[in-house]
PDB file of C-alpha atoms in Angstrom:
ATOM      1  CA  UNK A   1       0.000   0.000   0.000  1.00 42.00           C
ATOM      2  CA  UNK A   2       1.015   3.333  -0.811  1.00 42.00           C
ATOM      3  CA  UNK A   3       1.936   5.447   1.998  1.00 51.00           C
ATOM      4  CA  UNK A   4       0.685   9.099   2.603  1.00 52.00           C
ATOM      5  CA  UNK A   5       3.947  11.436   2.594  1.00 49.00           C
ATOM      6  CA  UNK A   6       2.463  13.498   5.059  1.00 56.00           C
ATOM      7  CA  UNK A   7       1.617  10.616   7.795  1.00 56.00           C
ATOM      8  CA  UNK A   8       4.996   9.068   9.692  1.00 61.00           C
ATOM      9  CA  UNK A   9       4.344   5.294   9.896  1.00 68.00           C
ATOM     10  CA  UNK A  10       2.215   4.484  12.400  1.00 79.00           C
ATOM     11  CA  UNK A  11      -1.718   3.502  12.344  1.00 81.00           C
ATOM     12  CA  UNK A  12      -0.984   4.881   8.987  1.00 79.00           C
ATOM     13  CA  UNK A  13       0.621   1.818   7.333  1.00 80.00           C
ATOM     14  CA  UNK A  14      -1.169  -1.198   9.277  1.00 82.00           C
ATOM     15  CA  UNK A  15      -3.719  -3.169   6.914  1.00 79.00           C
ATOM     16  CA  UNK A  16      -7.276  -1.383   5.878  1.00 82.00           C
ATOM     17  CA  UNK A  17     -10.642  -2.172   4.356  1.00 80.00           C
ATOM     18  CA  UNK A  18     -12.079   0.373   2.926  1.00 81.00           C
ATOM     19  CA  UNK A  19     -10.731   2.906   5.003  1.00 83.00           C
ATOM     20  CA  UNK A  20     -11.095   0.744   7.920  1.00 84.00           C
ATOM     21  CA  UNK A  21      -8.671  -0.794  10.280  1.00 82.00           C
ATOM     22  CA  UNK A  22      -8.260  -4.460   9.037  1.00 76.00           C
ATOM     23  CA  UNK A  23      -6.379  -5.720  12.170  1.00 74.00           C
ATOM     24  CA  UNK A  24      -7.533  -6.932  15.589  1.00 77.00           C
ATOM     25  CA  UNK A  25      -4.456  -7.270  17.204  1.00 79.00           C
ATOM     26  CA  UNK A  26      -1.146  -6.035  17.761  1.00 85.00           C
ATOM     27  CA  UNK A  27       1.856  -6.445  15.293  1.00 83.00           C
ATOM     28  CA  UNK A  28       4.791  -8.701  15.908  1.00 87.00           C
ATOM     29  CA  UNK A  29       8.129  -9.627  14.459  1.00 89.00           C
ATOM     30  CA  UNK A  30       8.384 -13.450  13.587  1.00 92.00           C
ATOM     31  CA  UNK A  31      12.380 -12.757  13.803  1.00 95.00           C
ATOM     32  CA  UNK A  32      13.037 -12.819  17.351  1.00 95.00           C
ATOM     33  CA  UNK A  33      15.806  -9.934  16.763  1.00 96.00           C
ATOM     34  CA  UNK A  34      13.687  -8.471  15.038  1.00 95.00           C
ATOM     35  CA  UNK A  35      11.172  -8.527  17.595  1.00 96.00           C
ATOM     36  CA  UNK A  36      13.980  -7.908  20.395  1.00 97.00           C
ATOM     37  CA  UNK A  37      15.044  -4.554  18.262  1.00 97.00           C
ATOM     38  CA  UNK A  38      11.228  -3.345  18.536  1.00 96.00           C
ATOM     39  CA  UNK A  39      10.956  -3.553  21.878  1.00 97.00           C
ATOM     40  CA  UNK A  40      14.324  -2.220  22.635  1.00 97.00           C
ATOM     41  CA  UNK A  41      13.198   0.942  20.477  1.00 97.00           C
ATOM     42  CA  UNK A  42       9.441   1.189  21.806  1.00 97.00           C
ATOM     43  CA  UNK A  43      10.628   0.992  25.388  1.00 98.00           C
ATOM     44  CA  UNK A  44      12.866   3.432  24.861  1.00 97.00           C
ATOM     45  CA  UNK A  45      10.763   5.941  23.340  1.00 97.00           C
ATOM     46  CA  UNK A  46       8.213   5.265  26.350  1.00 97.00           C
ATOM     47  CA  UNK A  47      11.025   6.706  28.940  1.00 97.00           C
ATOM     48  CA  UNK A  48      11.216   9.409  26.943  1.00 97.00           C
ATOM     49  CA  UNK A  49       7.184  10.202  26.441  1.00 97.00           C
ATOM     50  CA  UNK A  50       7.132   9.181  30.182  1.00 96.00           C
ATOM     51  CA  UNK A  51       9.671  12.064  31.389  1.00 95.00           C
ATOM     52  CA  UNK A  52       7.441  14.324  29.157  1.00 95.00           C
ATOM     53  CA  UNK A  53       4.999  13.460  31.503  1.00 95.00           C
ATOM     54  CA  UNK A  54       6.493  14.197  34.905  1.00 93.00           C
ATOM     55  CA  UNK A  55       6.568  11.138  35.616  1.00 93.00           C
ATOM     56  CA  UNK A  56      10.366  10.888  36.421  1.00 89.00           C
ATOM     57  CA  UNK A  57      11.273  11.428  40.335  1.00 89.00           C
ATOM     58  CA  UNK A  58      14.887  11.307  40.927  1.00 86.00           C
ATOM     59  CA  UNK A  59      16.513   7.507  40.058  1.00 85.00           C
ATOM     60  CA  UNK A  60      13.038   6.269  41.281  1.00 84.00           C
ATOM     61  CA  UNK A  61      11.238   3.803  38.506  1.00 88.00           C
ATOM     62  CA  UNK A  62      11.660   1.406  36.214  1.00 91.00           C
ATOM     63  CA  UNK A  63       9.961  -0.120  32.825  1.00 95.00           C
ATOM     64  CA  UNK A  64      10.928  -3.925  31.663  1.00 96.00           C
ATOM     65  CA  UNK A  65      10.595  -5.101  28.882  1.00 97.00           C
ATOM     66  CA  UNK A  66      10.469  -9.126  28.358  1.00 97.00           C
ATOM     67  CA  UNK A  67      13.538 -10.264  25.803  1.00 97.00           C
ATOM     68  CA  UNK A  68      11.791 -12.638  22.710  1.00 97.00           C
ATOM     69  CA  UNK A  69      14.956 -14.139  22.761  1.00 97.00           C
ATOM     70  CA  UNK A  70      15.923 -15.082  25.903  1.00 96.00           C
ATOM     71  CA  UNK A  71      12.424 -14.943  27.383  1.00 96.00           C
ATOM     72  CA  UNK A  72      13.074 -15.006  31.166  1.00 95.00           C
ATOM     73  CA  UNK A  73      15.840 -11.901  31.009  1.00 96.00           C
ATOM     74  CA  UNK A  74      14.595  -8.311  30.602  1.00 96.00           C
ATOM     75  CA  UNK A  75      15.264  -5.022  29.468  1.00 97.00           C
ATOM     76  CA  UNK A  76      15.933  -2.140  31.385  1.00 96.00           C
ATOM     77  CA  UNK A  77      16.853   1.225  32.367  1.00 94.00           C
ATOM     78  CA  UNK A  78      20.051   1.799  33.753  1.00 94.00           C
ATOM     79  CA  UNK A  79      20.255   3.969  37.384  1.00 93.00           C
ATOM     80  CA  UNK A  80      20.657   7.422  37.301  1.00 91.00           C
ATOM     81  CA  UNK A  81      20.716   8.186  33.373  1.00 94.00           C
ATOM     82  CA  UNK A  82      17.410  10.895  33.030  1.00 94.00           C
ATOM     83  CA  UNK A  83      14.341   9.202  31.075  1.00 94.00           C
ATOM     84  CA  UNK A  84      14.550  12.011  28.714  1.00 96.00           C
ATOM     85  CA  UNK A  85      18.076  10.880  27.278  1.00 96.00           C
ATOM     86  CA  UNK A  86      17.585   7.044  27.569  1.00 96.00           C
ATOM     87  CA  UNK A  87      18.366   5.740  24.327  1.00 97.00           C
ATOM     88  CA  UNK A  88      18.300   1.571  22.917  1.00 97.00           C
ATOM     89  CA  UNK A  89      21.776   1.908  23.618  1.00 97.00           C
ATOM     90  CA  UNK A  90      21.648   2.794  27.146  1.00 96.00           C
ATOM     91  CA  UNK A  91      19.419  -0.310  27.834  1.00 97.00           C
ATOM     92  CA  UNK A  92      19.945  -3.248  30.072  1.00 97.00           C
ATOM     93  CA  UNK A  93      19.787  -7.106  29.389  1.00 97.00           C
ATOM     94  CA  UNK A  94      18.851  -8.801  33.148  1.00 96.00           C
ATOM     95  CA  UNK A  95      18.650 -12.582  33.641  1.00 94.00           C
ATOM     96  CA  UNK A  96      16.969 -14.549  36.316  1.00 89.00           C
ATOM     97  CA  UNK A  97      19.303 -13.939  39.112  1.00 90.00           C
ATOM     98  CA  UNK A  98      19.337 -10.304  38.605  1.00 91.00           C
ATOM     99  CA  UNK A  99      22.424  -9.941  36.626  1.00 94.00           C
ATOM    100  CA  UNK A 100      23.269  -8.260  33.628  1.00 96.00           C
ATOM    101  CA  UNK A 101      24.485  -9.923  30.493  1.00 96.00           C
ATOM    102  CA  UNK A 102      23.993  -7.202  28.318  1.00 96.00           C
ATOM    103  CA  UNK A 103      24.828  -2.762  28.002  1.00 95.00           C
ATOM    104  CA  UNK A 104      26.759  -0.945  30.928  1.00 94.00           C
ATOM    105  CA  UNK A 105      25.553   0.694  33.454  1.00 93.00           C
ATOM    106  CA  UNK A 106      24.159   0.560  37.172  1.00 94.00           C
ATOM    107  CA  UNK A 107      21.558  -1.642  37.333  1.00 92.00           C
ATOM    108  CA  UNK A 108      18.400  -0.403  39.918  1.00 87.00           C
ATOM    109  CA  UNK A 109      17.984  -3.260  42.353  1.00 85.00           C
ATOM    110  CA  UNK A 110      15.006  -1.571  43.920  1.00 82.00           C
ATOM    111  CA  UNK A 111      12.644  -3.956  42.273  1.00 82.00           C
ATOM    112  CA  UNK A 112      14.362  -6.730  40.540  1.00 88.00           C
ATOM    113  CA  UNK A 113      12.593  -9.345  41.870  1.00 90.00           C
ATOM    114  CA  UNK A 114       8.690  -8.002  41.484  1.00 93.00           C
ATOM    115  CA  UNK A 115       9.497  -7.651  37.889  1.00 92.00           C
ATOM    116  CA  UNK A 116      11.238 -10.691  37.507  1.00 93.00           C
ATOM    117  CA  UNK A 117       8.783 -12.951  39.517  1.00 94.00           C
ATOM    118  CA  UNK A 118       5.363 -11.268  37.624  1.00 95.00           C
ATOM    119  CA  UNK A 119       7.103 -12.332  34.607  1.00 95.00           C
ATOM    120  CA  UNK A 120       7.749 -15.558  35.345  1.00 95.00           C
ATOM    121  CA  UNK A 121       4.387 -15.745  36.842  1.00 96.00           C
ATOM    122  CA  UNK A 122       2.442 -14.372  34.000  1.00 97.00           C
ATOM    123  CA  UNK A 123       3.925 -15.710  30.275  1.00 96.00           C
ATOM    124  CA  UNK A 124       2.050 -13.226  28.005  1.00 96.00           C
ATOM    125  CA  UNK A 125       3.068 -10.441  29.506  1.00 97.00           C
ATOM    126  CA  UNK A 126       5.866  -8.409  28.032  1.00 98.00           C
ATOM    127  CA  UNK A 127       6.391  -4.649  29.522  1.00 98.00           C
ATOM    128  CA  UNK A 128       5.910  -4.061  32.886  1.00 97.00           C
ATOM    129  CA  UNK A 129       5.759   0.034  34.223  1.00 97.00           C
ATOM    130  CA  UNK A 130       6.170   0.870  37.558  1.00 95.00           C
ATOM    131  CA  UNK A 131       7.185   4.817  37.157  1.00 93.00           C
ATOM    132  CA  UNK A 132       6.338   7.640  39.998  1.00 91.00           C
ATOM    133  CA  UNK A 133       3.980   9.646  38.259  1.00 92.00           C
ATOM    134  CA  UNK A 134       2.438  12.251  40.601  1.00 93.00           C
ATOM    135  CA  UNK A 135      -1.060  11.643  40.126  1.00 96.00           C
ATOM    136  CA  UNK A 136      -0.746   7.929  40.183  1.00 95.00           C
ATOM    137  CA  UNK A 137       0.995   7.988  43.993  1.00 95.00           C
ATOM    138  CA  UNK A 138      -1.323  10.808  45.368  1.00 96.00           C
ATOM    139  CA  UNK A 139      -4.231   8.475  44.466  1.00 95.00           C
ATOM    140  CA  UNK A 140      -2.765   6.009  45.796  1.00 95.00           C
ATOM    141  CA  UNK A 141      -3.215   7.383  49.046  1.00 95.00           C
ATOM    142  CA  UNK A 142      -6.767   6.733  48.953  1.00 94.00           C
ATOM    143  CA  UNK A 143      -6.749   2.947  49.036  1.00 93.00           C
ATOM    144  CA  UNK A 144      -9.593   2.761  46.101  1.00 93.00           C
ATOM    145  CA  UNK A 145      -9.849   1.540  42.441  1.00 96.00           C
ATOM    146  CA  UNK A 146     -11.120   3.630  39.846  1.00 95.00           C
ATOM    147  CA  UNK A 147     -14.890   4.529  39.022  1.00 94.00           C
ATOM    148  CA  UNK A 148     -16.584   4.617  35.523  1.00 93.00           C
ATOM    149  CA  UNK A 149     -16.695   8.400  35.876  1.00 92.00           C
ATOM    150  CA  UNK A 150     -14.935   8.804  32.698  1.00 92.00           C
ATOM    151  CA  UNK A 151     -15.156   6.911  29.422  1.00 89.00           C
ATOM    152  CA  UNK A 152     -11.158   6.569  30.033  1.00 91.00           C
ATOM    153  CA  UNK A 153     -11.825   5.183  33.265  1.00 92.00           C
ATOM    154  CA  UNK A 154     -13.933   2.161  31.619  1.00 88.00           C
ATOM    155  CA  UNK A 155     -10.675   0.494  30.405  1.00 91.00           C
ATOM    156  CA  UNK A 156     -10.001  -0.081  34.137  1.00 94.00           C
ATOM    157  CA  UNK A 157     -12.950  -1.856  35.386  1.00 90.00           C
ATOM    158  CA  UNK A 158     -12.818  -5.538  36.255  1.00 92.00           C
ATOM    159  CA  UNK A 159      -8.856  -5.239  35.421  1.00 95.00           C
ATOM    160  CA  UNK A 160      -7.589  -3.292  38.848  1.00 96.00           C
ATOM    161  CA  UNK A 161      -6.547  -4.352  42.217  1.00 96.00           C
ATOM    162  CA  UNK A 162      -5.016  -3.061  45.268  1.00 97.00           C
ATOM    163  CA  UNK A 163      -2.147  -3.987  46.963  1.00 93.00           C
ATOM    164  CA  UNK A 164      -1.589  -3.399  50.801  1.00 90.00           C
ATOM    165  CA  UNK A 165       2.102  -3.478  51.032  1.00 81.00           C
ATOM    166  CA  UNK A 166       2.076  -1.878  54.644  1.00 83.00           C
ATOM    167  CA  UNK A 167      -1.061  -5.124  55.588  1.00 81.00           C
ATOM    168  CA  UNK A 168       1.694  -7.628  54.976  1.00 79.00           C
ATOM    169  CA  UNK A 169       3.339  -9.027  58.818  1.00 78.00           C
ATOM    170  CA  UNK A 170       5.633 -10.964  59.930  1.00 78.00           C
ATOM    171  CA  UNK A 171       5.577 -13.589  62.229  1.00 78.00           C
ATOM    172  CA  UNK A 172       6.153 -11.359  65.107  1.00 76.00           C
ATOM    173  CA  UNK A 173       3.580  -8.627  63.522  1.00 75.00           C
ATOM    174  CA  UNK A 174       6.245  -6.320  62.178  1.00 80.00           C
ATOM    175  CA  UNK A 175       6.292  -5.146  58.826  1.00 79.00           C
ATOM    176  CA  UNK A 176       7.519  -8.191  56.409  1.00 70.00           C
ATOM    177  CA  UNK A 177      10.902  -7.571  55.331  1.00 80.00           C
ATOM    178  CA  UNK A 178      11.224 -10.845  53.333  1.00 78.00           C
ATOM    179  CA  UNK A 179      11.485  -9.452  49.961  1.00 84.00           C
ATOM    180  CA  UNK A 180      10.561 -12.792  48.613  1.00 85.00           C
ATOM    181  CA  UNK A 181       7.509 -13.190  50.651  1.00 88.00           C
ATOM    182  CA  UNK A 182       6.481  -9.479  49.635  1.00 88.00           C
ATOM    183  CA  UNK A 183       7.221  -9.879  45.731  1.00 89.00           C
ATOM    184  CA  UNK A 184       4.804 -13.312  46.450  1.00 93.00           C
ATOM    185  CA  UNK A 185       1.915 -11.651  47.880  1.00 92.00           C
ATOM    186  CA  UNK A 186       2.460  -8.842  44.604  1.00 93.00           C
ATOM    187  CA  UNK A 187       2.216 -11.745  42.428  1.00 95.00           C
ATOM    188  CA  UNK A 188      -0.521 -13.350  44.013  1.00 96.00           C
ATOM    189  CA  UNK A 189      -2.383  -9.905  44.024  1.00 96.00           C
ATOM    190  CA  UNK A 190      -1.784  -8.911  40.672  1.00 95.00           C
ATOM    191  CA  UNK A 191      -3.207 -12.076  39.680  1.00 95.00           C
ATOM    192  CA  UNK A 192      -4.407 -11.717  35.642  1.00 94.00           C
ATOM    193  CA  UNK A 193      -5.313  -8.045  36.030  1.00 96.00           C
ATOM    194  CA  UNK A 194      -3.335  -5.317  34.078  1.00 97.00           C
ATOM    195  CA  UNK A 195      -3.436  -2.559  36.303  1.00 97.00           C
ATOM    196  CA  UNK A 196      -2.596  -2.562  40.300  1.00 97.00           C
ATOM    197  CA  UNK A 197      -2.445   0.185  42.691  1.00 97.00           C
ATOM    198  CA  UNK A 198       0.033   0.066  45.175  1.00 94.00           C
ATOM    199  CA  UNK A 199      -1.341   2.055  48.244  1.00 93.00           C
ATOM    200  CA  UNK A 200       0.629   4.875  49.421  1.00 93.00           C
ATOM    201  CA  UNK A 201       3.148   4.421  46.401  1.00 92.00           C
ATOM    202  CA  UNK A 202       1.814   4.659  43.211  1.00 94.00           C
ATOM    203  CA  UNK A 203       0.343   2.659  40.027  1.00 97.00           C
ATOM    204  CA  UNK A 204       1.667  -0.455  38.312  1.00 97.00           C
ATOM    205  CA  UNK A 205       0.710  -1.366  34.371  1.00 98.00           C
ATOM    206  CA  UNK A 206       1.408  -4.194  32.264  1.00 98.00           C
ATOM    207  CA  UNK A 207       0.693  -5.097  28.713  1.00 97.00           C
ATOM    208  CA  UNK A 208       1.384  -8.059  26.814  1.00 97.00           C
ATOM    209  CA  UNK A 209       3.379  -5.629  24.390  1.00 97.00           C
ATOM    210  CA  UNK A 210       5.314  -3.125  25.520  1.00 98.00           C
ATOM    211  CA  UNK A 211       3.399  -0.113  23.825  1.00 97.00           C
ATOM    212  CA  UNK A 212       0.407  -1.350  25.694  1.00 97.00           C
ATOM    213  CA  UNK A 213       2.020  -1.652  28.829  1.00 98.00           C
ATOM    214  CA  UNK A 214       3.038   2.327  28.072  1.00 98.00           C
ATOM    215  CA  UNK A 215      -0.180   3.133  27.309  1.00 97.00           C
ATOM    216  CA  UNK A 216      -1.499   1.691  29.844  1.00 97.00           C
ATOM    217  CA  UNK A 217      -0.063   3.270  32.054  1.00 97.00           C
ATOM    218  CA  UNK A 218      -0.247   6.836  30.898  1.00 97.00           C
ATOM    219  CA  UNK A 219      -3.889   6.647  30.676  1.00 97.00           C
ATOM    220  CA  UNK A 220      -3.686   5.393  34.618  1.00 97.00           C
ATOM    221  CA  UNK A 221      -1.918   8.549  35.720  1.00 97.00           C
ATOM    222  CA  UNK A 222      -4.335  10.525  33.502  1.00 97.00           C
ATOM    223  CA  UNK A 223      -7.389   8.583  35.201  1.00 96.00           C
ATOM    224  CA  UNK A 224      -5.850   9.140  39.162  1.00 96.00           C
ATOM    225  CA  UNK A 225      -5.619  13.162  37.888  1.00 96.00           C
ATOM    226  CA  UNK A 226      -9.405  12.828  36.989  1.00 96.00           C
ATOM    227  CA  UNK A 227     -10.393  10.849  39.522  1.00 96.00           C
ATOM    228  CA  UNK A 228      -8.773  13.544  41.896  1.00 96.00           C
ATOM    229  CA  UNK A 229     -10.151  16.847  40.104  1.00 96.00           C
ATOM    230  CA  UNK A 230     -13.765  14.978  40.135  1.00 95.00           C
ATOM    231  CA  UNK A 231     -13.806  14.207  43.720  1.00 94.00           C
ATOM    232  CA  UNK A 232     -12.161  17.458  44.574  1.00 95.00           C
ATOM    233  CA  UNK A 233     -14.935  19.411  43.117  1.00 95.00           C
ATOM    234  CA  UNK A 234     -17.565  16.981  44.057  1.00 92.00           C
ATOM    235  CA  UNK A 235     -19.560  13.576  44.041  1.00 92.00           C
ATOM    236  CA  UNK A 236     -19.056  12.522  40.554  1.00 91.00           C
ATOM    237  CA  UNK A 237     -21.716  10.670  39.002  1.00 90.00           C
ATOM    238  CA  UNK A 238     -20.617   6.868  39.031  1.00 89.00           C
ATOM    239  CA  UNK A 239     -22.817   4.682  36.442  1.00 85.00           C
ATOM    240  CA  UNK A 240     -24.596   1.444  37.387  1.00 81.00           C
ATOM    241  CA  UNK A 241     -22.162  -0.788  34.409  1.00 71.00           C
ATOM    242  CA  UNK A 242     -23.373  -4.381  33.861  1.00 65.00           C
ATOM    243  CA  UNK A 243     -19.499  -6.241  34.413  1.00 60.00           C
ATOM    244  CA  UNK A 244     -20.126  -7.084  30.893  1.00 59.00           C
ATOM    245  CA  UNK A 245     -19.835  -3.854  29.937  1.00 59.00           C
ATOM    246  CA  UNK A 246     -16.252  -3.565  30.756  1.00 60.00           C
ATOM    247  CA  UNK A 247     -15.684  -5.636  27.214  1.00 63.00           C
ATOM    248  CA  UNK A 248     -13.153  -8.628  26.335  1.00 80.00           C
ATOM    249  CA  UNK A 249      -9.387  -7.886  27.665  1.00 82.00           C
ATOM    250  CA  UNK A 250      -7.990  -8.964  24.322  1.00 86.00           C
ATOM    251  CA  UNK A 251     -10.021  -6.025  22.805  1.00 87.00           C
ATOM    252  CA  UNK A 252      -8.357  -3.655  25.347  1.00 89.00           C
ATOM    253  CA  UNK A 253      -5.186  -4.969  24.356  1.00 93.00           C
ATOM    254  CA  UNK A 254      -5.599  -4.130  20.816  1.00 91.00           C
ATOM    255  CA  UNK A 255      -6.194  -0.453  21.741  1.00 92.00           C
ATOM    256  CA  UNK A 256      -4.035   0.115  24.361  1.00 94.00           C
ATOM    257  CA  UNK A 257      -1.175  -0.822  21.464  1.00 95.00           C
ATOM    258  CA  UNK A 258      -3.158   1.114  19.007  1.00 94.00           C
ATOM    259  CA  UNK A 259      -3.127   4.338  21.316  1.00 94.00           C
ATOM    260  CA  UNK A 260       0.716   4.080  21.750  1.00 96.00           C
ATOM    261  CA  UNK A 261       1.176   4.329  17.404  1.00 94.00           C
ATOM    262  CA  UNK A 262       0.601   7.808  17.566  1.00 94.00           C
ATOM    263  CA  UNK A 263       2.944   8.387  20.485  1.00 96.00           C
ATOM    264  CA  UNK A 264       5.546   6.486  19.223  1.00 95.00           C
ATOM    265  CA  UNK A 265       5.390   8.224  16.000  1.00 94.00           C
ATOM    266  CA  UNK A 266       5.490  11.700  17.250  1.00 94.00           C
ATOM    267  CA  UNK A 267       8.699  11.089  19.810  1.00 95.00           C
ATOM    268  CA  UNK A 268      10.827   8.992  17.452  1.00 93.00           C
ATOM    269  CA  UNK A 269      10.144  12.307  14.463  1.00 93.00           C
ATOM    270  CA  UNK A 270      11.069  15.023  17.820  1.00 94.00           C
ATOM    271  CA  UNK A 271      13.949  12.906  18.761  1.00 95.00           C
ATOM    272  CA  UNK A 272      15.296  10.308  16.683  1.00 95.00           C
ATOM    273  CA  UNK A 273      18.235  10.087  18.693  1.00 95.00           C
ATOM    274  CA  UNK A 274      15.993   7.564  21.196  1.00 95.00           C
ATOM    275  CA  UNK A 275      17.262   4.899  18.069  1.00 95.00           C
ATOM    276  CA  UNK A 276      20.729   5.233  18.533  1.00 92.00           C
TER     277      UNK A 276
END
């Protein structure tokens, strides 16, 4: 097909009907270094759209992104280099035990084993965003999901949980320590859902692509800010949804990827350097 000069690829170039979107689901490489190069690049570009966003805080943060290759290592950022300058390059290969086999850099412990252990936990899933964005943590706070006050909101429902971090004991009733027992309980929590709120700290989002992941979580932080205005102003109108309503998570899928196209296409145009 012919492509538009004046679109960048993107939603652009995937298959049409008549003008219509001939695709249900997202595009993948059957090349696994192919597919490893796409991810590389798209998780990239989401550090940089996610530093756009505020949603950097000092070295605190991190986005994986499952290798096709190697399937239980990851990719990631390395500590202390600013989301708005992380380039493919800059990226870190992880394997099971935490180590890296791949880039240079200071790897950010902070987390290894949450990511590491939902992964293994959860085989279709391939990004996983845990970043501090300000909205997110500030509802946090509250200790709810998300209502249906918003059409945004919708893609939430039936796919959220909360996790009590500071619920979690020890035998002798102090605050588990036992990273292992807390990255369990996360797991067990986070069960098939895509999005969970970790009270008092902030939002986690996964995707079983890594533009959905990024999407994903955007529209989170974007939901906590208008979940926050609403309730600030007000008692928002919640709707009486049949669960049915909530719609098929493969279809959610589709267009959280779909959402991240025109992202993607706009950062990689503003700052190709993200490739390098």
């Amino acid at each position: 097909m012919s492509q538009h000069p004046s679109f960048p690829q993107g939603i652009y170039s995937l298959p049409q009907d008549n003008n219509r979107l001939a695709l249900r689901q997202p595009v993948r490489h059957e090349d696994p270094l192919k597919e490893r190069l796409h991810r590389k690049q798209r998780l990239a570009a989401a550090y940089r759209l996610f530093a756009q966003s505020g949603f950097e805080v000092g070295v605190a943060g991190h986005f994986t992104a499952r290798d096709p290759v190697e399937p239980d290592h990851y990719w990631i950022n390395p500590l202390g280099v600013p989301f708005s300058q992380i380039s493919v390059s800059h990226l870190l290969r992880v394997d099971g035990d935490g180590q890296v086999v791949e880039g240079e850099g200071v790897l950010n412990t902070s987390a290894l084993e949450l990511h590491y252990d939902l992964q293994k936990a959860r085989p279709e899933v391939v990004g996983i965003a845990h970043v501090h964005g300000f909205h997110g943590r500030v509802w946090s706070s509250q200790g709810r999901l998300f209502q249906p006050i918003t059409a945004e909101a919708g893609a939430f429902i039936n796919d959220q949980v909360i996790f009590d971090r500071h619920a979690l004991r020890a035998a002798d009733g102090r605050l588990e320590q036992d990273r292992d027992r807390v990255s369990q309980a996360f797991v067990e929590t986070f069960a098939d859902h895509n999005l969970l709120v970790w009270q008092n700290h902030g939002l986690w989002a996964v995707g079983q692509t890594v533009e959905s992941a990024a999407w994903r979580f955007i529209l989170a932080d974007d939901t906590a800010r208008a979940h926050l205005l609403a309730y600030a102003a007000g008692t928002p109108v919640v709707p009486d949804l049949d669960p049915a309503d909530s719609g098929d998570k493969a279809r959610h899928e589709f267009f959280a990827w779909l959402n991240f196209l025109p992202l993607w296409d706009r950062i990689r145009v503003e700052q190709p350097d993200l490739l390098d």
